[in-house]
Coordinates of C-alpha atoms in Angstrom, one line a residue:
M1 CA 0.0 -0.4 -0.1
T2 CA 1.3 3.3 -1.1
S3 CA 1.8 5.4 2.1
P4 CA 1.2 9.1 2.4
S5 CA 4.9 10.3 2.6
S6 CA 5.6 8.2 -0.6
T7 CA 2.6 9.6 -2.3
V8 CA 4.4 13.2 -1.3
R9 CA 7.9 12.2 -2.4
A10 CA 6.8 10.8 -5.7
T11 CA 5.0 14.0 -7.1
E12 CA 7.0 16.5 -5.7
A13 CA 7.7 18.8 -8.0
S14 CA 10.6 21.1 -6.0
W15 CA 12.7 20.6 -2.8
N16 CA 12.0 22.2 0.2
A17 CA 15.0 23.8 2.8
R18 CA 14.8 20.7 5.0
Q19 CA 15.7 18.4 2.2
W20 CA 18.4 20.9 0.8
G21 CA 19.8 20.8 3.9
T22 CA 19.6 16.7 4.2
L23 CA 21.3 16.1 0.7
L24 CA 23.9 18.7 2.1
V25 CA 24.9 16.7 5.4
L26 CA 25.1 13.5 3.0
C27 CA 27.3 14.9 0.4
A28 CA 29.7 16.1 3.2
A29 CA 29.6 12.8 4.2
L30 CA 30.7 11.3 1.2
F31 CA 32.9 13.9 0.7
L32 CA 34.6 13.1 3.7
D33 CA 35.0 9.6 2.9
A34 CA 36.3 9.9 -0.3
L35 CA 38.6 12.8 0.7
D36 CA 40.1 10.5 3.3
V37 CA 41.4 7.2 0.4
S38 CA 43.1 10.1 -1.6
M39 CA 44.3 12.6 1.3
V40 CA 46.8 10.6 2.6
G41 CA 49.0 10.0 -0.8
V42 CA 50.9 13.2 -0.4
A43 CA 51.7 13.1 3.6
L44 CA 53.1 9.7 3.4
P45 CA 57.0 10.8 3.2
S46 CA 56.5 13.3 6.2
I47 CA 54.6 10.5 8.0
A48 CA 57.4 8.3 7.4
H49 CA 59.8 10.6 8.6
D50 CA 57.6 11.9 11.9
L51 CA 56.7 8.8 13.0
D52 CA 60.1 6.2 11.9
L53 CA 57.8 3.9 9.9
T54 CA 59.5 1.1 7.3
T55 CA 58.0 1.1 3.8
A56 CA 55.4 -1.8 5.0
S57 CA 54.2 -0.1 8.4
L58 CA 53.5 2.7 5.4
Q59 CA 51.9 1.0 3.2
W60 CA 48.7 0.2 5.8
I61 CA 48.2 3.7 6.7
V62 CA 46.9 3.5 2.9
S63 CA 45.4 0.2 3.3
G64 CA 43.9 0.1 6.5
Y65 CA 41.8 2.2 5.4
I66 CA 40.6 0.4 2.4
L67 CA 40.3 -2.9 4.3
G68 CA 37.6 -1.3 6.9
Y69 CA 35.9 0.5 3.9
G70 CA 35.5 -2.4 1.3
G71 CA 35.7 -4.9 3.3
L72 CA 32.4 -4.2 5.3
L73 CA 30.5 -2.2 2.7
L74 CA 28.2 -5.2 2.5
L75 CA 27.1 -5.2 5.6
G76 CA 26.6 -1.4 6.2
G77 CA 23.8 -1.6 3.1
R78 CA 22.0 -3.7 4.8
A79 CA 22.3 -2.7 7.7
A80 CA 21.1 0.3 6.7
D81 CA 18.1 -1.1 5.5
L82 CA 17.4 -3.5 8.7
L83 CA 18.3 -0.6 11.2
G84 CA 17.3 2.6 10.0
R85 CA 18.9 4.5 7.3
R86 CA 18.9 8.1 10.0
R87 CA 20.2 5.9 12.9
V88 CA 22.9 4.3 11.0
F89 CA 24.5 6.9 9.2
L90 CA 24.3 9.4 12.3
I91 CA 26.0 6.2 14.5
A92 CA 28.8 5.9 11.6
L93 CA 29.1 9.9 11.8
G94 CA 29.7 10.4 14.6
V95 CA 32.5 7.1 14.9
F96 CA 34.5 8.9 11.8
A97 CA 34.8 12.1 13.6
G98 CA 36.1 10.9 16.7
A99 CA 38.4 8.2 14.7
S100 CA 39.4 11.9 13.1
L101 CA 40.4 13.4 15.9
L102 CA 42.8 10.7 17.2
A103 CA 44.4 9.9 13.8
G104 CA 45.8 13.6 14.2
V105 CA 47.6 13.1 17.4
V106 CA 48.5 9.6 18.1
D107 CA 52.6 9.1 18.4
S108 CA 53.1 6.0 16.6
G109 CA 52.3 4.1 13.5
E110 CA 50.2 1.2 15.0
L111 CA 47.9 3.5 16.7
L112 CA 47.5 5.7 13.2
I113 CA 46.5 2.3 11.0
A114 CA 44.1 1.6 13.5
T115 CA 42.4 4.8 13.3
R116 CA 42.4 4.8 9.7
F117 CA 40.7 1.1 9.9
I118 CA 37.9 2.6 12.3
K119 CA 37.7 5.4 9.9
G120 CA 37.5 2.9 7.5
L121 CA 35.3 1.1 8.7
S122 CA 32.6 4.1 9.7
A123 CA 32.8 5.4 5.9
A124 CA 31.8 1.7 5.0
F125 CA 28.2 2.3 7.0
T126 CA 27.8 6.3 6.1
A127 CA 28.2 5.4 2.1
P128 CA 25.6 3.1 1.6
A129 CA 23.2 5.0 4.1
G130 CA 23.5 8.4 2.8
L131 CA 23.1 6.9 -1.0
S132 CA 19.7 4.9 0.3
I133 CA 18.5 8.0 2.0
I134 CA 18.6 10.0 -0.9
T135 CA 17.1 7.2 -2.9
T136 CA 14.1 7.0 -0.7
S137 CA 13.7 10.5 -0.6
F138 CA 13.7 11.5 -3.8
A139 CA 11.4 10.4 -6.8
E140 CA 13.1 8.4 -9.6
G141 CA 13.4 10.5 -12.3
P142 CA 15.0 14.0 -12.7
I143 CA 13.9 14.8 -9.8
R144 CA 16.6 12.0 -7.9
N145 CA 19.0 12.6 -11.0
R146 CA 19.6 16.0 -9.9
A147 CA 19.9 15.0 -6.4
L148 CA 22.0 11.9 -7.2
T149 CA 24.5 13.8 -9.6
I150 CA 24.5 16.2 -6.8
Y151 CA 25.8 13.6 -4.3
A152 CA 27.9 11.9 -6.6
S153 CA 29.8 15.1 -7.2
C154 CA 30.8 15.9 -4.0
G155 CA 32.4 11.8 -3.6
A156 CA 34.1 13.0 -7.1
T157 CA 35.5 16.2 -6.2
G158 CA 36.7 14.9 -2.1
F159 CA 38.4 12.4 -4.6
S160 CA 39.8 14.2 -7.5
M161 CA 40.8 17.4 -4.8
G162 CA 42.4 15.0 -2.0
L163 CA 45.8 15.1 -3.2
V164 CA 45.5 19.1 -3.9
L165 CA 44.6 19.5 -0.5
S166 CA 47.0 16.9 1.2
G167 CA 50.0 18.9 -0.7
L168 CA 48.6 22.6 1.0
L169 CA 48.2 20.8 4.5
T170 CA 51.3 18.5 4.5
E171 CA 53.4 22.3 4.0
V172 CA 51.7 23.3 7.4
G173 CA 52.0 19.5 9.2
W174 CA 50.6 16.5 8.3
R175 CA 48.3 16.0 11.2
W176 CA 46.5 18.7 9.7
T177 CA 45.8 16.4 7.0
M178 CA 44.1 13.8 9.4
L179 CA 42.5 16.2 11.7
L180 CA 40.5 18.5 8.9
P181 CA 37.6 15.8 8.6
A182 CA 36.9 16.0 12.6
P183 CA 35.1 19.3 12.5
V184 CA 33.5 19.2 9.0
A185 CA 32.1 15.8 10.1
L186 CA 31.0 17.1 13.5
I187 CA 28.9 19.9 12.0
A188 CA 27.3 17.6 9.7
L189 CA 26.4 15.2 12.7
V190 CA 24.7 18.2 14.4
V191 CA 23.0 19.4 11.4
G192 CA 22.1 15.4 10.8
L193 CA 20.3 15.3 13.7
K194 CA 17.9 17.5 13.3
L195 CA 17.7 17.5 9.2
I196 CA 17.8 14.0 8.1
P197 CA 14.2 12.2 7.9
R198 CA 13.5 9.5 10.2
S199 CA 13.1 6.3 8.7
P200 CA 11.8 3.1 10.0
R201 CA 13.3 -0.2 10.6
E202 CA 12.3 -2.9 8.9
S203 CA 10.5 -5.1 11.1
G204 CA 7.7 -8.4 10.6
A205 CA 7.7 -12.1 9.2
G206 CA 9.3 -10.3 5.9
R207 CA 12.5 -9.3 7.4
G208 CA 15.1 -10.6 9.1
Y209 CA 19.4 -10.1 9.7
D210 CA 21.2 -13.4 7.9
L211 CA 23.3 -13.5 10.7
P212 CA 25.3 -16.3 8.6
G213 CA 25.3 -14.2 5.4
A214 CA 26.6 -11.0 7.2
L215 CA 29.5 -13.0 8.7
T216 CA 30.5 -15.4 5.8
G217 CA 30.1 -12.4 3.2
T218 CA 31.7 -9.9 5.4
A219 CA 34.7 -12.6 6.0
A220 CA 35.5 -12.6 2.5
M221 CA 35.4 -9.5 1.1
L222 CA 38.0 -8.0 4.4
L223 CA 40.3 -11.6 3.7
L224 CA 39.7 -10.8 -0.3
V225 CA 41.0 -6.8 0.5
Y226 CA 43.5 -8.3 3.0
T227 CA 45.0 -10.7 0.7
V228 CA 45.4 -8.5 -2.4
V229 CA 47.2 -5.6 -0.3
E230 CA 49.4 -8.1 1.1
A231 CA 50.2 -10.2 -2.0
G232 CA 52.6 -7.0 -3.1
Q233 CA 54.9 -7.6 -0.1
T234 CA 54.6 -11.8 0.2
G235 CA 54.3 -12.4 -3.6
W236 CA 51.2 -13.2 -5.5
G237 CA 52.4 -17.2 -6.0
S238 CA 53.8 -17.5 -2.2
A239 CA 51.5 -20.2 -0.5
R240 CA 50.2 -17.5 2.1
T241 CA 48.5 -15.6 -0.7
L242 CA 47.3 -18.8 -2.8
V243 CA 46.2 -20.3 0.7
S244 CA 44.3 -17.1 1.3
F245 CA 42.5 -16.8 -2.3
A246 CA 41.6 -20.5 -1.4
V247 CA 39.3 -19.5 1.7
V248 CA 38.3 -16.6 0.4
A249 CA 36.9 -18.5 -2.8
V250 CA 35.2 -21.0 0.1
L251 CA 34.3 -18.2 1.7
L252 CA 32.7 -17.0 -1.0
A253 CA 31.1 -19.8 -2.5
G254 CA 29.7 -20.4 1.9
F255 CA 27.7 -16.9 1.0
I256 CA 26.4 -17.3 -1.8
A257 CA 24.6 -20.9 -0.7
I258 CA 23.5 -19.1 2.5
E259 CA 21.7 -16.5 0.1
R260 CA 20.1 -18.7 -2.0
R261 CA 18.9 -20.8 0.9
S262 CA 18.0 -17.8 3.4
A263 CA 14.3 -16.7 4.1
H264 CA 16.0 -13.2 4.4
P265 CA 19.2 -12.8 2.5
L266 CA 21.7 -10.1 2.8
I267 CA 21.7 -9.7 -0.7
R268 CA 19.1 -11.0 -2.9
L269 CA 20.7 -12.6 -5.7
G270 CA 18.0 -12.1 -8.5
I271 CA 19.1 -8.4 -8.2
L272 CA 22.2 -9.4 -10.1
R273 CA 20.2 -10.6 -13.0
S274 CA 19.9 -6.9 -13.8
P275 CA 22.2 -5.9 -17.0
N276 CA 22.5 -2.3 -15.5
Q277 CA 23.1 -3.8 -12.2
I278 CA 26.6 -5.7 -13.2
R279 CA 27.3 -3.4 -15.5
A280 CA 27.3 -0.8 -13.0
N281 CA 29.3 -2.8 -10.5
L282 CA 31.9 -3.6 -12.9
G283 CA 32.5 -0.1 -14.4
G284 CA 32.7 1.1 -11.0
A285 CA 35.3 -1.5 -10.6
T286 CA 37.2 -0.8 -13.5
F287 CA 36.8 3.1 -13.3
M288 CA 38.0 3.4 -9.4
G289 CA 40.5 0.6 -9.9
S290 CA 42.4 2.4 -12.9
Y291 CA 42.2 5.5 -11.2
I292 CA 44.1 4.6 -8.2
G293 CA 46.5 2.8 -10.2
F294 CA 47.5 5.7 -12.1
Q295 CA 47.2 8.4 -9.5
F296 CA 49.7 6.1 -7.8
L297 CA 52.1 5.7 -9.9
V298 CA 52.1 9.8 -11.1
T299 CA 52.4 11.0 -7.4
Q300 CA 55.7 9.3 -7.6
Y301 CA 56.8 10.1 -10.8
M302 CA 56.5 13.8 -9.9
Q303 CA 57.8 13.5 -6.9
S304 CA 60.4 11.1 -6.9
L305 CA 61.9 11.5 -10.4
L306 CA 60.8 15.2 -11.6
G307 CA 61.5 16.2 -8.0
W308 CA 58.0 18.1 -7.3
S309 CA 57.1 19.3 -4.2
A310 CA 53.5 17.9 -2.3
L311 CA 52.7 21.6 -3.0
H312 CA 53.2 21.2 -6.5
T313 CA 52.1 17.8 -7.1
A314 CA 48.8 18.6 -5.8
L315 CA 48.5 21.9 -7.9
A316 CA 49.2 19.6 -11.1
F317 CA 46.0 17.4 -10.4
L318 CA 43.9 20.6 -9.3
P319 CA 42.3 21.2 -12.6
A320 CA 40.8 18.0 -12.8
G321 CA 39.4 18.5 -9.4
A322 CA 38.2 21.9 -10.4
L323 CA 36.4 20.8 -13.5
V324 CA 34.6 17.8 -11.2
A325 CA 33.6 20.3 -8.7
V326 CA 32.0 22.9 -11.3
A327 CA 30.6 20.5 -13.6
S328 CA 29.6 17.6 -11.5
P329 CA 26.4 19.1 -10.1
R330 CA 24.9 20.2 -13.5
M331 CA 24.9 16.6 -14.9
G332 CA 21.8 16.0 -13.9
P333 CA 20.0 17.1 -17.5
V334 CA 22.6 15.8 -19.4
V335 CA 21.5 11.8 -17.9
D336 CA 18.0 12.8 -18.3
R337 CA 18.5 13.3 -22.1
F338 CA 20.6 11.2 -22.7
G339 CA 20.5 8.0 -20.3
T340 CA 23.0 6.7 -18.0
P341 CA 24.3 4.3 -20.8
R342 CA 25.5 6.8 -23.4
V343 CA 26.6 9.4 -20.7
I344 CA 29.0 6.2 -18.8
T345 CA 30.5 5.2 -22.1
A346 CA 31.7 9.0 -22.9
G347 CA 33.4 8.9 -19.7
F348 CA 35.3 6.0 -20.1
A349 CA 36.2 7.2 -23.4
S350 CA 37.4 10.1 -22.0
L351 CA 39.3 8.3 -19.2
V352 CA 41.0 6.1 -21.6
L353 CA 42.0 9.0 -23.7
G354 CA 43.5 10.3 -21.0
Y355 CA 45.4 7.3 -19.8
V356 CA 47.1 6.8 -23.5
L357 CA 48.4 10.6 -23.9
F358 CA 50.2 10.3 -20.6
L359 CA 52.2 7.3 -21.8
R360 CA 53.8 10.4 -23.6
I361 CA 55.5 11.5 -20.5
D362 CA 59.6 11.9 -20.0
L363 CA 61.8 13.3 -17.4
S364 CA 61.4 16.5 -18.9
P365 CA 57.7 17.0 -19.3
N366 CA 55.9 20.4 -20.5
Y367 CA 53.1 20.8 -18.1
A368 CA 50.5 22.5 -20.6
L369 CA 51.3 19.7 -23.4
D370 CA 52.7 16.5 -21.7
I371 CA 50.2 16.5 -18.6
L372 CA 47.3 19.3 -18.6
P373 CA 45.7 17.4 -21.3
S374 CA 44.9 14.7 -19.6
M375 CA 44.1 15.8 -16.3
L376 CA 41.3 17.7 -18.2
L377 CA 40.1 14.5 -19.7
L378 CA 40.5 12.7 -16.5
G379 CA 37.9 15.4 -14.8
T380 CA 35.6 15.4 -18.3
A381 CA 35.9 11.7 -17.4
F382 CA 34.8 11.5 -13.6
T383 CA 32.1 14.2 -14.0
L384 CA 30.6 12.2 -16.8
A385 CA 30.5 8.7 -15.1
Y386 CA 30.7 9.0 -11.5
S387 CA 27.0 10.5 -11.1
S388 CA 25.8 8.3 -13.9
L389 CA 27.2 5.1 -12.6
N390 CA 25.2 5.7 -9.2
I391 CA 22.1 6.3 -11.0
Q392 CA 22.5 3.2 -12.8
A393 CA 22.7 1.4 -10.1
T394 CA 19.9 2.9 -7.8
N395 CA 17.2 3.2 -10.9
G396 CA 14.0 1.0 -10.5
V397 CA 15.4 -0.6 -7.1
R398 CA 12.7 -0.7 -4.3
D399 CA 12.9 1.2 -1.3
H400 CA 14.0 -1.2 1.2
E401 CA 16.8 -2.9 -1.3
Q402 CA 18.0 0.9 -1.5
G403 CA 21.2 0.1 0.8
M404 CA 21.7 -3.2 -0.2
V405 CA 22.5 -1.7 -4.0
S406 CA 24.5 1.0 -2.7
G407 CA 26.6 -1.0 -1.0
L408 CA 27.6 -3.6 -3.8
L409 CA 27.8 -0.3 -5.8
N410 CA 30.3 1.3 -3.3
S411 CA 32.3 -2.2 -3.2
S412 CA 32.6 -2.0 -6.4
F413 CA 34.4 1.2 -6.1
Q414 CA 36.8 -0.2 -3.3
V415 CA 37.5 -3.1 -3.6
G416 CA 38.5 -2.8 -7.2
G417 CA 41.0 0.1 -6.6
A418 CA 42.3 -2.3 -3.8
I419 CA 42.5 -4.9 -6.5
F420 CA 43.6 -3.1 -9.3
L421 CA 46.2 -0.9 -7.5
A422 CA 47.9 -4.2 -6.0
I423 CA 48.2 -5.5 -9.6
V424 CA 49.6 -2.4 -11.2
T425 CA 52.4 -2.2 -8.1
A426 CA 52.9 -6.0 -8.9
V427 CA 53.3 -5.1 -12.9
V428 CA 56.0 -2.1 -11.6
T429 CA 57.9 -4.1 -9.3
S430 CA 58.2 -7.0 -11.4
S431 CA 59.5 -5.0 -14.2
G432 CA 62.4 -3.7 -13.0
T433 CA 65.3 -5.9 -13.0
G434 CA 67.1 -5.1 -9.4
S435 CA 67.2 -1.8 -8.5
P436 CA 66.9 1.1 -11.1
S437 CA 70.1 3.1 -11.3
T438 CA 69.3 5.7 -13.4
P439 CA 66.0 8.2 -13.3
Q440 CA 65.3 6.7 -16.8
A441 CA 65.4 2.7 -15.7
V442 CA 62.8 4.0 -12.7
L443 CA 61.1 5.6 -15.4
D444 CA 60.3 2.5 -17.5
T445 CA 59.5 0.5 -14.6
Y446 CA 56.4 2.9 -14.3
R447 CA 55.8 2.8 -18.4
P448 CA 54.1 -1.0 -18.1
G449 CA 51.8 -0.4 -14.9
L450 CA 50.6 3.0 -17.1
V451 CA 50.0 0.4 -19.8
V452 CA 48.0 -1.8 -17.1
V453 CA 46.0 1.7 -16.1
T454 CA 44.7 2.3 -19.6
L455 CA 44.1 -1.8 -20.5
I456 CA 41.7 -1.6 -17.3
G457 CA 40.1 1.8 -18.4
V458 CA 39.6 -0.2 -22.0
A459 CA 38.1 -3.4 -20.0
G460 CA 35.7 -1.1 -18.7
L461 CA 35.1 0.8 -22.1
L462 CA 34.0 -2.7 -23.4
I463 CA 32.0 -3.4 -20.6
T464 CA 29.8 -0.3 -20.8
V465 CA 29.6 -0.3 -24.6
T466 CA 27.3 -3.0 -24.3
G467 CA 24.5 -0.4 -22.5
L468 CA 24.8 0.7 -25.6
R469 CA 22.4 -1.7 -27.4
K470 CA 18.6 -0.4 -28.2
R471 CA 15.8 -3.2 -26.3
R472 CA 12.6 -3.3 -27.2
P473 CA 10.4 -2.3 -24.3
A474 CA 10.3 -3.6 -21.2
H475 CA 7.2 -6.4 -21.2
E476 CA 6.5 -6.6 -17.7
I477 CA 7.1 -3.6 -15.6
V478 CA 5.7 -3.7 -11.9
V479 CA 4.7 -0.1 -10.9
A480 CA 3.1 -1.3 -7.4
T481 CA 2.9 -4.6 -5.8
S482 CA -0.3 -3.6 -3.6
V483 CA -2.8 -1.6 -4.4
P484 CA -6.3 -1.2 -2.4
A485 CA -9.2 -2.0 -4.1
G486 CA -11.8 0.8 -3.8
P487 CA -11.6 4.3 -4.9
S488 CA -7.6 3.7 -5.9
S489 CA -8.0 0.4 -8.0
P490 CA -6.0 0.2 -10.7
S491 CA -9.6 0.8 -12.7
D492 CA -9.3 4.9 -11.2
P493 CA -8.2 7.3 -13.6
S494 CA -5.9 8.9 -11.6
V495 CA -4.3 5.6 -10.6
A496 CA -3.6 4.6 -14.1
S497 CA -2.4 8.0 -15.0
L498 CA 0.2 7.6 -12.3
A499 CA 1.1 4.2 -13.3
S500 CA 1.7 5.2 -17.0
A501 CA 4.1 8.1 -15.8
G502 CA 6.1 5.7 -14.0
V503 CA 6.5 3.2 -17.1
L504 CA 7.0 5.9 -19.6
A505 CA 10.0 7.4 -17.3
A506 CA 11.3 3.6 -16.9
E507 CA 11.1 3.2 -20.4
A508 CA 12.9 7.1 -21.0
E509 CA 15.8 5.6 -19.4
A510 CA 16.4 2.5 -21.2
Q511 CA 16.7 0.6 -17.5
P512 CA 14.6 -2.3 -16.6
V513 CA 12.7 -2.0 -12.9
A514 CA 14.0 -3.9 -10.2
V515 CA 14.7 -7.6 -11.2
R516 CA 12.5 -10.2 -9.2
D517 CA 13.5 -13.6 -8.2

């Protein structure tokens, strides 16, 4: 039965101040989540010097965040559906703020790594909860697309601007890169307590917690990310790595078996029958994975080979971040007009072209001719693809499953980033014989990694191109699962017109409604 609140949500043509405020809070949280993924990179040399850390320990400052974020996203998404989106979001945001404060004052590498893991864990709950709050508060179609493009643009801006802010803050002191998110998160928490609408917990016979599925799925994701991160140190062919991958396979097989038999699954496997879901998640993994690998190599190239300072390196990435910040919030009408498949494909094409152009680099590049074109193309790629992937993953999905699909998409971003970064790092390491003795030799070890980054982007482009095929209109589109008899029955002209509008909106987007088991 359609609730009064959902009727208002579905027919409202404009946003009120409360909706704008809610969206602002959610955008702030996503901006901080993305910022923490990329901002620590430029500060690592200063952290290593100040805390006397080894290379292995330094790696875990980055990997600890990814481990908590990528490993617990599925659980975070389902927790938002079951426990209440507002409750999960605000509690996790408070934990994030506290961990940020601790990260800025710790005096040992072990404590810093621990706080990074806690921040990643909290982000694993705020990200899917925030996205599902948007998708259940704004009606599907142009209104939701506008909200999602603004929301996703903040994530893309946070990720692309992370290096810029890190470079500026590191000039003052690396601890400021850790402390910066704390006051922003606290302000967002206070405002969110007043503005974010309450959402009831899912209850009753039709819902459950699927504890076995949560345990096996979370363990599989944690071990997968941990194994990939550690493989760079222990070796991809080592017994430890192979055994870990075998255990991951067993856990994943167990997870699938549990989900197939569970009356209340953590993930409804039928959702993955949707081609749009598959393309969105594979696209997210290849997009973020290729860019994180690219960013890692380029920052090393600029600082180690060209001798640029942290600030100089940050400014080199500024055009991409500025382009994302300015253009991404305006992507809603573009997606409404062309549809997500075309916009995502254009984004991947821009991404690949940017990577290809960067392959021309040498030891004395001209920034305007050799680097700037790639940065502008990468900024264009983020502008086009990031918000469109979020829209494609959440369109046509029922409200009580929005947290689930949000967790899936964010898992694809984070796990894809960890896996492909490890692959790129392994290629760079294996391409050198011993320790390269000249700058040119070091650059020659980077080139195979850049080629792999490009190939990952090409793979994502090929995946998204399959979504451009024209489809026949869907013959079965579920508009409502239950409609009360009487005045609001399907024979009622008002209801019929609303149903027709829903069908036309879905077909205009060329995306099917959620696939049922």
